[in-house]
XYZ file of C-alpha atoms in Angstrom:
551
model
C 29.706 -38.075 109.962
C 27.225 -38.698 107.270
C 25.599 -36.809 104.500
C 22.293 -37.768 105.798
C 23.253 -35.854 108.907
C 24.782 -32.794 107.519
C 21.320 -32.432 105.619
C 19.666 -32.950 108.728
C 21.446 -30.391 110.432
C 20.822 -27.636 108.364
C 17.254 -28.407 107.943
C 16.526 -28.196 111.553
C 18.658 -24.801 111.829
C 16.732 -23.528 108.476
C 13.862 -24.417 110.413
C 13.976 -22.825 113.433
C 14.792 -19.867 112.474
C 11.599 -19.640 109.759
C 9.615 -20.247 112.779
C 11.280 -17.568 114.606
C 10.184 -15.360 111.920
C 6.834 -16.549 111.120
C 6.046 -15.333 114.366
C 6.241 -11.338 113.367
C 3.937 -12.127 110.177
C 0.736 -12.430 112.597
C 0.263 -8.566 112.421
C -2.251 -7.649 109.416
C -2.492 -4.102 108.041
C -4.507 -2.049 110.197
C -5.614 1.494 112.134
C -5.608 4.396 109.742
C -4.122 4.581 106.453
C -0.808 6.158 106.003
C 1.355 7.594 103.739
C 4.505 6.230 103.630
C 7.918 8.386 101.950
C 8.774 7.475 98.603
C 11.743 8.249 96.098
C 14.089 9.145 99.342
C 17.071 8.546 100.723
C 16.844 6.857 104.592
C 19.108 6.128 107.226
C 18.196 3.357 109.668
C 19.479 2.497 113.068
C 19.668 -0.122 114.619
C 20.545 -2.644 117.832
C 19.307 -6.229 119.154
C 20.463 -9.668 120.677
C 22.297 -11.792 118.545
C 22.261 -15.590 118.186
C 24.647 -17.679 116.719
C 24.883 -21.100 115.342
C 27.874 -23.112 114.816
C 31.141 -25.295 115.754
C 31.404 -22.985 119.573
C 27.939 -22.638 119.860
C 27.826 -25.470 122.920
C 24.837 -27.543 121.499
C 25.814 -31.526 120.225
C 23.965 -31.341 116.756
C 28.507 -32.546 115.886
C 27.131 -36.121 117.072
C 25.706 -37.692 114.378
C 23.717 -40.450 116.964
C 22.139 -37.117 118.951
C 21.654 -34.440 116.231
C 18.962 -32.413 117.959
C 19.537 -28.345 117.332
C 16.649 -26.445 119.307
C 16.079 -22.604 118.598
C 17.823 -22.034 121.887
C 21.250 -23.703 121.300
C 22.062 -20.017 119.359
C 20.999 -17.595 122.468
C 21.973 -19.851 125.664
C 24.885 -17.149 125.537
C 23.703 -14.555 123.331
C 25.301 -11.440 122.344
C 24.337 -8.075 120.908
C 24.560 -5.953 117.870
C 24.547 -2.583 116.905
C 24.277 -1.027 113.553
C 23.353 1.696 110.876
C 22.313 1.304 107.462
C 21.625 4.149 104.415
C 19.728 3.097 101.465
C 16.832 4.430 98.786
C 13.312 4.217 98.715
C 12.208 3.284 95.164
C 8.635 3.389 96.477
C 6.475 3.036 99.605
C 6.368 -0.598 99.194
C 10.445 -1.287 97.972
C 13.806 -0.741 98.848
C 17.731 -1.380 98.717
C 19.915 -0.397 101.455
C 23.701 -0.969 102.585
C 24.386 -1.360 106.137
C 27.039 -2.191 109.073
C 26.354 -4.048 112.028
C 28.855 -4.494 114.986
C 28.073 -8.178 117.004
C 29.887 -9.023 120.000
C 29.210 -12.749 120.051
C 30.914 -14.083 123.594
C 30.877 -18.172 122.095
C 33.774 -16.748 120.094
C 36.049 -15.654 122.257
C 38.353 -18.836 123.170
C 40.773 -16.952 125.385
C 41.501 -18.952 128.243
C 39.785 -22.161 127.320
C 41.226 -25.769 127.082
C 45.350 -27.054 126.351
C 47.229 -25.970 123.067
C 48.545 -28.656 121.291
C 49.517 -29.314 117.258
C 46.617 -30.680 114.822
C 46.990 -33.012 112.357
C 48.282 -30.122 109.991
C 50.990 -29.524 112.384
C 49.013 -26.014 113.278
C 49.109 -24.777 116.263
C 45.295 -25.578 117.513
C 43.531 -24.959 120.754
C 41.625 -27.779 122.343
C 38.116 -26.703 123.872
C 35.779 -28.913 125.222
C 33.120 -29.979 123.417
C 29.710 -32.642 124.352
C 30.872 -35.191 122.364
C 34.974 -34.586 121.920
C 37.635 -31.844 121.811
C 36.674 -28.800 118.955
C 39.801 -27.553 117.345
C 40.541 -24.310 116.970
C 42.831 -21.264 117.004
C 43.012 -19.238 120.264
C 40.815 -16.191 119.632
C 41.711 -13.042 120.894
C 37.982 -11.953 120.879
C 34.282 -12.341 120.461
C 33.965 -9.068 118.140
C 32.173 -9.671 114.488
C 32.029 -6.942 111.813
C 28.981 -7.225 109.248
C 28.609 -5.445 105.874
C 24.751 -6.552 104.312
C 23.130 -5.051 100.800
C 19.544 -5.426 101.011
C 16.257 -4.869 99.411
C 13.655 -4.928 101.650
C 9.676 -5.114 100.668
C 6.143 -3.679 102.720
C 3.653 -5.641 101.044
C 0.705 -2.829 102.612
C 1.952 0.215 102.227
C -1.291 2.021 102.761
C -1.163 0.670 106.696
C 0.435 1.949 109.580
C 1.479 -1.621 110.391
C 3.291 -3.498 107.601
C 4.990 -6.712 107.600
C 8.146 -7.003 105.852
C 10.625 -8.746 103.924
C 13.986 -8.511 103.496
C 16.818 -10.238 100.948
C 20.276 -9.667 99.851
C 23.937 -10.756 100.767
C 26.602 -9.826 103.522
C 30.247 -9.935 103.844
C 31.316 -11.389 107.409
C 34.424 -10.355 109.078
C 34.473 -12.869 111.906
C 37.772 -14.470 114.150
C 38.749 -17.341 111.475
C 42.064 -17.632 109.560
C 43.423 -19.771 107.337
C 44.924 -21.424 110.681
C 41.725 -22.978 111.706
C 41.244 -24.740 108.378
C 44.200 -26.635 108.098
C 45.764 -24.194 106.556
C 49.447 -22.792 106.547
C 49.011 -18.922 106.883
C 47.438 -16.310 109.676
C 45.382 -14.368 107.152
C 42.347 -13.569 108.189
C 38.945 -15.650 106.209
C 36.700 -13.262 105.352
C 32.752 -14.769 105.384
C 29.672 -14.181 102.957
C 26.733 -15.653 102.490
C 23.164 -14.476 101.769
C 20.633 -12.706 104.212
C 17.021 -12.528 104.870
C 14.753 -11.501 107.066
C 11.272 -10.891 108.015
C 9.881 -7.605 110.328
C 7.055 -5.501 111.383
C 7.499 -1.858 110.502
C 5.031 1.238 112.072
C 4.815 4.029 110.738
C 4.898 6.688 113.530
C 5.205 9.788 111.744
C 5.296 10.460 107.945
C 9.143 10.332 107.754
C 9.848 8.289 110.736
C 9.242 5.024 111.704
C 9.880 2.034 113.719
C 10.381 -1.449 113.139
C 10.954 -5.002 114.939
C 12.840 -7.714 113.032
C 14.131 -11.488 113.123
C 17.407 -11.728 110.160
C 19.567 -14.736 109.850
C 23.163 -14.603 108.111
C 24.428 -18.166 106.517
C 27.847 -17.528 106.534
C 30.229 -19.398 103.939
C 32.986 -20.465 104.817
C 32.632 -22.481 108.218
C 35.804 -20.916 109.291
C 35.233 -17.528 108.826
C 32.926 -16.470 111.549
C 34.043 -18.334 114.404
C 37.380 -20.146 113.550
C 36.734 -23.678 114.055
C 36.143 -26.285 111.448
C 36.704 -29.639 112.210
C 36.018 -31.454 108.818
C 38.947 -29.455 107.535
C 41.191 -31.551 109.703
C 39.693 -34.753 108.653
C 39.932 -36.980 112.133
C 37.523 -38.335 113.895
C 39.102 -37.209 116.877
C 37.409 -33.811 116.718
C 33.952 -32.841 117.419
C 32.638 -30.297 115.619
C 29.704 -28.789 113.247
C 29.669 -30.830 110.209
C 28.116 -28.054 108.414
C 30.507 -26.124 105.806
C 28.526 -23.139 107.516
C 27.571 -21.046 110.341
C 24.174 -18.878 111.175
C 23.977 -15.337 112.707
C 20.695 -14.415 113.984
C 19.980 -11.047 115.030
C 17.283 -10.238 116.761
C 15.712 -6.652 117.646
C 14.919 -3.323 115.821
C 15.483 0.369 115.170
C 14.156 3.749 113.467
C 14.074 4.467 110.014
C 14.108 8.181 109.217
C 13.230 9.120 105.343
C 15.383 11.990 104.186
C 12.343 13.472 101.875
C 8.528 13.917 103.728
C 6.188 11.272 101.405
C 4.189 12.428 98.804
C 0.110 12.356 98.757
C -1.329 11.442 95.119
C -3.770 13.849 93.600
C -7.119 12.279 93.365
C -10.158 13.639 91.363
C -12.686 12.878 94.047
C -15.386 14.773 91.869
C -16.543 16.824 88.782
C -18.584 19.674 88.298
C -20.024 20.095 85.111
C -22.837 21.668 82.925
C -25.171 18.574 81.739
C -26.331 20.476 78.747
C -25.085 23.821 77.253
C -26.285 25.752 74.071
C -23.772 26.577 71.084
C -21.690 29.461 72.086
C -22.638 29.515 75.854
C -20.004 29.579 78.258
C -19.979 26.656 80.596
C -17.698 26.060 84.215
C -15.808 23.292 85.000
C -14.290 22.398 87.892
C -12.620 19.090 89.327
C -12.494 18.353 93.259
C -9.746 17.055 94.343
C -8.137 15.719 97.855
C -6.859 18.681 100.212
C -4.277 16.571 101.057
C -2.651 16.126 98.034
C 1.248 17.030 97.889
C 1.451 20.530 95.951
C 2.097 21.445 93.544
C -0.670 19.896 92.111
C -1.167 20.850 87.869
C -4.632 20.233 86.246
C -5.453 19.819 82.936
C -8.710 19.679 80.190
C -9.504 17.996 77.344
C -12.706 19.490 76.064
C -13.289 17.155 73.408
C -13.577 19.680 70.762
C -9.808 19.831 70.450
C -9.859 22.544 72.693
C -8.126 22.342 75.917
C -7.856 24.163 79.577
C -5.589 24.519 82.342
C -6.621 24.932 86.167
C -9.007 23.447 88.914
C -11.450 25.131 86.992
C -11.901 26.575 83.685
C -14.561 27.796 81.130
C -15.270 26.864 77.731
C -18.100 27.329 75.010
C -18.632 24.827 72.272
C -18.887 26.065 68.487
C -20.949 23.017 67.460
C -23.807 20.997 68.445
C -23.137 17.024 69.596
C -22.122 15.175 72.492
C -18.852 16.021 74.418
C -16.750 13.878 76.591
C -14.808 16.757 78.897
C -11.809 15.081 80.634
C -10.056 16.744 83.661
C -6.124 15.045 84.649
C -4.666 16.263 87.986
C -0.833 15.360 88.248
C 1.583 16.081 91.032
C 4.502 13.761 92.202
C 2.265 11.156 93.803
C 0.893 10.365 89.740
C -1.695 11.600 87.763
C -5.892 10.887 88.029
C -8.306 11.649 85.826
C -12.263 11.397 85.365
C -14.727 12.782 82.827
C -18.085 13.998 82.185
C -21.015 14.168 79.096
C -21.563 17.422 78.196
C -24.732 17.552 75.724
C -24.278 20.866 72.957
C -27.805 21.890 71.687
C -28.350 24.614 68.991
C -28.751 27.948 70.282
C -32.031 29.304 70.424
C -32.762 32.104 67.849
C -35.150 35.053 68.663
C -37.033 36.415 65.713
C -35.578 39.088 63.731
C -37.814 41.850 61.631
C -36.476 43.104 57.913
C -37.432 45.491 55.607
C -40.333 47.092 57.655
C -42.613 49.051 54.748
C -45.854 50.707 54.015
C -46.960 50.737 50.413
C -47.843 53.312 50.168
C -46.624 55.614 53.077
C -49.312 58.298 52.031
C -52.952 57.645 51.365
C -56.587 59.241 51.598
C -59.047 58.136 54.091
C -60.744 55.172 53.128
C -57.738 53.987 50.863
C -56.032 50.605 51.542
C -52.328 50.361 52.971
C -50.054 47.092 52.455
C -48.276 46.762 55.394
C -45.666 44.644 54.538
C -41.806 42.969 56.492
C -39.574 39.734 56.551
C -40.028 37.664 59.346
C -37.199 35.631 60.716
C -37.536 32.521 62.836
C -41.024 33.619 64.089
C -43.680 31.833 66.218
C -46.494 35.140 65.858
C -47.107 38.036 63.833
C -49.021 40.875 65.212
C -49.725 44.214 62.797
C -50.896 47.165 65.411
C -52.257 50.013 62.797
C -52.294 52.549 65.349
C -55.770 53.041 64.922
C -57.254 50.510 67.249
C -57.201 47.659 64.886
C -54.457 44.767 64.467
C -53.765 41.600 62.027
C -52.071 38.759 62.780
C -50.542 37.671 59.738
C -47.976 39.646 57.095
C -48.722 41.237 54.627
C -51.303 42.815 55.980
C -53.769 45.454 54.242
C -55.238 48.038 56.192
C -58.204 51.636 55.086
C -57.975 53.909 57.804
C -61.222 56.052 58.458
C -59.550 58.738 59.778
C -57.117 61.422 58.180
C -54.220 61.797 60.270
C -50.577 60.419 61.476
C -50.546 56.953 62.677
C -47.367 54.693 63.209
C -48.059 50.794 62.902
C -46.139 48.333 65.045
C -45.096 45.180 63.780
C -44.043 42.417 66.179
C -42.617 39.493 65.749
C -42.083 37.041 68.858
C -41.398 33.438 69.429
C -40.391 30.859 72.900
C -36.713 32.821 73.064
C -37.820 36.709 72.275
C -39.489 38.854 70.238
C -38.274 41.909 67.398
C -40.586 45.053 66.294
C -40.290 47.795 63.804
C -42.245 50.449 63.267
C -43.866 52.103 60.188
C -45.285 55.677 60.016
C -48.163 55.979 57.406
C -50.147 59.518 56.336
C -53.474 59.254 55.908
C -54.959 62.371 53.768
C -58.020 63.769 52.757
C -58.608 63.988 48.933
C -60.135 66.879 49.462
C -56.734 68.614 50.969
C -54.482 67.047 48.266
C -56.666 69.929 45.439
C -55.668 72.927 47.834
C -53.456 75.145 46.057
C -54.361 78.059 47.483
C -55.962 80.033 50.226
C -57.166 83.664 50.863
C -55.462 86.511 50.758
C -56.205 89.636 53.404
C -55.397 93.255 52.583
C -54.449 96.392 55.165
C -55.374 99.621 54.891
C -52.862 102.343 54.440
C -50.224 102.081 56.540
C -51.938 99.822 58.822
C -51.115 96.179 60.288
C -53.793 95.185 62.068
C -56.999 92.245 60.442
C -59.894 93.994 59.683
C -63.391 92.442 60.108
C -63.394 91.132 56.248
C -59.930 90.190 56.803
C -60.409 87.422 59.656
C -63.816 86.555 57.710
C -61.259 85.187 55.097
C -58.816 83.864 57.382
C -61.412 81.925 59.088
C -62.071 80.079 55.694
C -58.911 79.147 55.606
C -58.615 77.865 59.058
C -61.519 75.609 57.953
C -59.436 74.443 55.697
C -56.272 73.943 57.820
C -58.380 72.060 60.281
C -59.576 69.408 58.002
C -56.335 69.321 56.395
C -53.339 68.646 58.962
C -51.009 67.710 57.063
C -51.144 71.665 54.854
C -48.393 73.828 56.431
C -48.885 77.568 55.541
C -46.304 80.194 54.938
C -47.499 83.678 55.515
C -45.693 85.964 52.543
C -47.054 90.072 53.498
C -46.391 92.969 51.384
C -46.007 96.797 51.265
C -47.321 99.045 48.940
C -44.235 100.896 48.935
C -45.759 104.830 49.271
C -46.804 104.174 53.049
C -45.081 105.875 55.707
C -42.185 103.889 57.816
C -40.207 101.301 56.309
C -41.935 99.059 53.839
C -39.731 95.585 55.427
C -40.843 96.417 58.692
C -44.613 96.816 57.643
C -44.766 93.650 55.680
C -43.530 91.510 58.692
C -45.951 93.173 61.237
C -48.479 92.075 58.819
C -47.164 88.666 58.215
C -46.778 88.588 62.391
C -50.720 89.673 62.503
C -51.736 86.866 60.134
C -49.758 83.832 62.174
C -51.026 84.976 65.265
C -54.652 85.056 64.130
C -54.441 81.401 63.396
C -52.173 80.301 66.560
C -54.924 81.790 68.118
C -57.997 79.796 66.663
C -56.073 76.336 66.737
C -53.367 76.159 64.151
C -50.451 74.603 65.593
C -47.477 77.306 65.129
C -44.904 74.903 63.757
C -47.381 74.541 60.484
C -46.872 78.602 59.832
C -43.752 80.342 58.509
C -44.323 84.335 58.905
C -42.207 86.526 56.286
C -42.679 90.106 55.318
C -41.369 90.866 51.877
C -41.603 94.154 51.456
C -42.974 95.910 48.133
C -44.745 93.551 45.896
C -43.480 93.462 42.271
C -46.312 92.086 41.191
C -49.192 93.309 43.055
C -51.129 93.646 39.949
C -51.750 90.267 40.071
C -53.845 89.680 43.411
C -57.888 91.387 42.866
C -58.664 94.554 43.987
C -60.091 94.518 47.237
C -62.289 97.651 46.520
C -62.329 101.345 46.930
C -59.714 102.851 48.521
C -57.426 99.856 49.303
C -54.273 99.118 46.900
C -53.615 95.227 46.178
C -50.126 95.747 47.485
C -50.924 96.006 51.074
C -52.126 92.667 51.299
C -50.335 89.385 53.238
C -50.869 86.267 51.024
C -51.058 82.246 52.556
C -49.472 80.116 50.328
C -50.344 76.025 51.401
C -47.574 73.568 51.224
C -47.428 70.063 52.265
C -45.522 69.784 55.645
C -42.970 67.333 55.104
C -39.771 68.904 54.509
C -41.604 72.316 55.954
């Protein structure tokens, strides 16, 4: 048999079974996106109809003049396979696992079949009937075939429910051949290898579990170890055979894949909320949106752009400085991290005014004299001067004659866009008239008495002309005794001191300008003017003018 035809023969099995897979790859990610487990231990089960191509498979690709392997040749008596495998999920998309398969492959099992006789190696051989000549080989005692495969296997679409796959790695066969069927002079048994791949559909049914349908050929190496026949190692042309220094296993079918650890959902920032502007020192809030579905726990995380930095799905932060401000917001969890940022613009903050040093010079002046009313203003848009008396200025300093004795407090206010600041200043306007008043009249009692007589409230009535123009004149009432009348001379001076006060309460004079004290005897009574016949100038009750602050 030719080289040509060996070639030949594996090209057309190589082929067949591609286009035996090619058929699962028609499915295109689709439906609903899923979430498929990652970083996880999975177990996988599986079972199927197996297929199997070589020396006892019954087809007559052995005949070089009639090579012609079809996709059926390998199932006209197919068998079946069961199996398990355990492996790690690197990612959604990639994976290694090691499995077993049992295959019960009936083309194997050569119990029965055709005459013994003694091959060319002087081996005991068993005859069976092949299309084109007798196939050596050993008498099998069964059709059982033990698989042991390593494989990584890759989901291109991840994101999909449906997913096609592919799968690649190696397998160790442990078929029916011995060193018997090759020629050879001992029983032990040939163990097979060879590399595997595959291709598959796999739907996701529930986060963890899922199901999947797939076509995976074994070439096994050497041609005796899986089924125990190989011709070309007894070099005749008498025997019909595979010329191939290999068989195929093709195993058809599917399983469940369970994933030990649920999958995870990635954090996404699906949004932020943040202040556009913000003034120095004002607090502004952050917060970052993210899926619901994300796999907790989920950890977020600010950059402020100040050097400053936050923690939480939300946080608060004032900046010291005016500028521009890139805030950044990173959500992690074991999905992977996202991020997304924002401009925050700083502005200065806006300053109300502010008043200082708030003065009248002077504080005290006569009617008619000018007042400078005088502050610093801070930051302000508008000055207005309120004098209390009806009248205002709009501009500092500000001079000011009032017309008008009296108390009057001026206002000063300061405002601008953000707020306004006032102080106030009291100012005394006199009369210059009041400021020469040193002293008022006196009134004088008879003998032992403590009531005004008529010439008594004629003086006091002078004075309260005085007092009246003159507001700002307190009075205290000082009343003596002569020190010969009757009673006690205390008690008499402060009845007449009491008579006094309550003369002038009682025309007008606001009490809290007059102080009523009874002295007693006057030392010095020789000092007032006699009042006339028959009165002493000790029984008298002097009012002694005083200006009221500090009274």
């Amino acid at each position: 048999m030719t080289q040509s035809t060996t070639e030949k023969t594996m090209t057309s099995r190589l082929s067949t079974l591609l286009l035996l897979g090619a058929a699962f790859l028609i499915a295109s990610a689709s439906q609903a996106q899923v979430i498929r487990p990652s970083e996880s231990i999975y177990i996988l089960l599986r079972g199927g109809v197996t297929g199997y191509y070589g020396d006892l498979d019954g087809n007559s690709d052995g005949d070089p003049g009639s090579a012609n392997a079809k996709l059926s040749d390998g199932f006209d008596n197919p068998g079946y396979n069961v199996g398990g495998e355990i492996g790690y999920l690197f990612n959604p998309n990639l994976s290694f696992g090691v499995g077993f398969t049992y295959m019960d492959i009936p083309n194997l099992d050569t119990r029965g079949q055709g005459p013994t006789g003694r091959g060319p190696g002087a081996n005991d051989i068993l005859f069976i009937p092949g299309p084109n000549g007798p196939i050596p080989v050993t008498k099998n005692n069964g059709s059982a075939v033990n698989m042991v495969t390593g494989l990584f296997r890759y989901l291109p679409f991840d994101a999909s429910r449906i997913s096609p796959f592919v799968e690649l790695g190696g397998a160790l066969v442990f078929g029916v051949g011995t060193d018997n069927e090759r020629n050879g002079s001992g029983t032990d048994a040939v163990i097979g290898y060879g590399p595997v791949a595959g291709l598959g559909l796999d739907v996701a049914l529930t986060p963890q579990l899922g199901l999947f349908l797939a076509a995976q050929s074994t070439v096994v190496f050497p041609d005796v170890a899986l089924d125990g026949a190989d011709a070309g190692a007894f070099n005749s042309p008498r025997f019909n055979g595979d010329d191939a220094d290999f068989d195929i296993l093709a195993n058809l079918g599917g399983g469940l894949r369970f994933a030990l650890r649920p999958p995870v959902k990635a954090v996404r920032v699906l949004g932020l909320e943040c202040p556009a502007e913000l003034q120095v020192g004002q607090n502004g809030s952050f917060m970052a949106i993210t899926n619901q579905d994300a796999t907790p726990p989920v950890t977020s995380s600010w950059q402020f752009g100040d050097g400053a930095s936050g923690s939480g799905s939300s946080a608060s932060h004032a900046f010291t400085a005016p500028g521009t401000y890139t805030v950044t917001a990173m959500v992690m969890n074991d999905g992977g991290t996202d991020s997304e940022s924002c401009i925050v613009t700083v502005v200065p903050r806006p300053t109300p005014p502010s008043l200082a040093g708030c003065r009248a010079t002077p504080s005290r002046v006569d009617a008619g004299q000018q007042v400078t009313i005088d502050a610093t203003a801070t930051e302000a848009d508008e000055i207005t001067v309120d004098f209390g008396d009806g009248t205002t200025a709009s501009s500092l300093p500000a001079r000011h004659a009032y017309a008008n004795t009296g108390s009057y407090t001026v206002t000063i206010t300061a405002t601008n866009e953000y707020g306004s600041d006032t102080c106030t200043i009291p100012v005394t306007v006199g009369d210059s008239y009041c400021a020469d008043i040193t002293e008022l009249n006196p009134v004088f009692f008879g003998y032992g008495a403590t009531t005004l007589t008529a010439d008594a409230t004629s003086r006091l009535e002078e004075n309260i002309e005085i007092l009246r123009r003159c507001p700002d004149i307190c009075v205290t009432i000082n009343a003596y005794s002569d020190g010969s009348e009757p009673g006690d001379a205390m008690r008499i001076s402060q009845a007449r001191a009491d008579a006094v006060m309550q003369y002038y309460v009682g025309q007008g004079i606001d009490a809290e300008r007059l102080r009523a004290v009874g002295r007693g005897v006057d030392p010095d009574a020789n000092s007032k003017e006699d009042p006339g016949p028959g009165d002493s100038r000790a029984r008298r009750a002097d009012s002694i003018p005083s200006s009221c602050a500090g009274f």
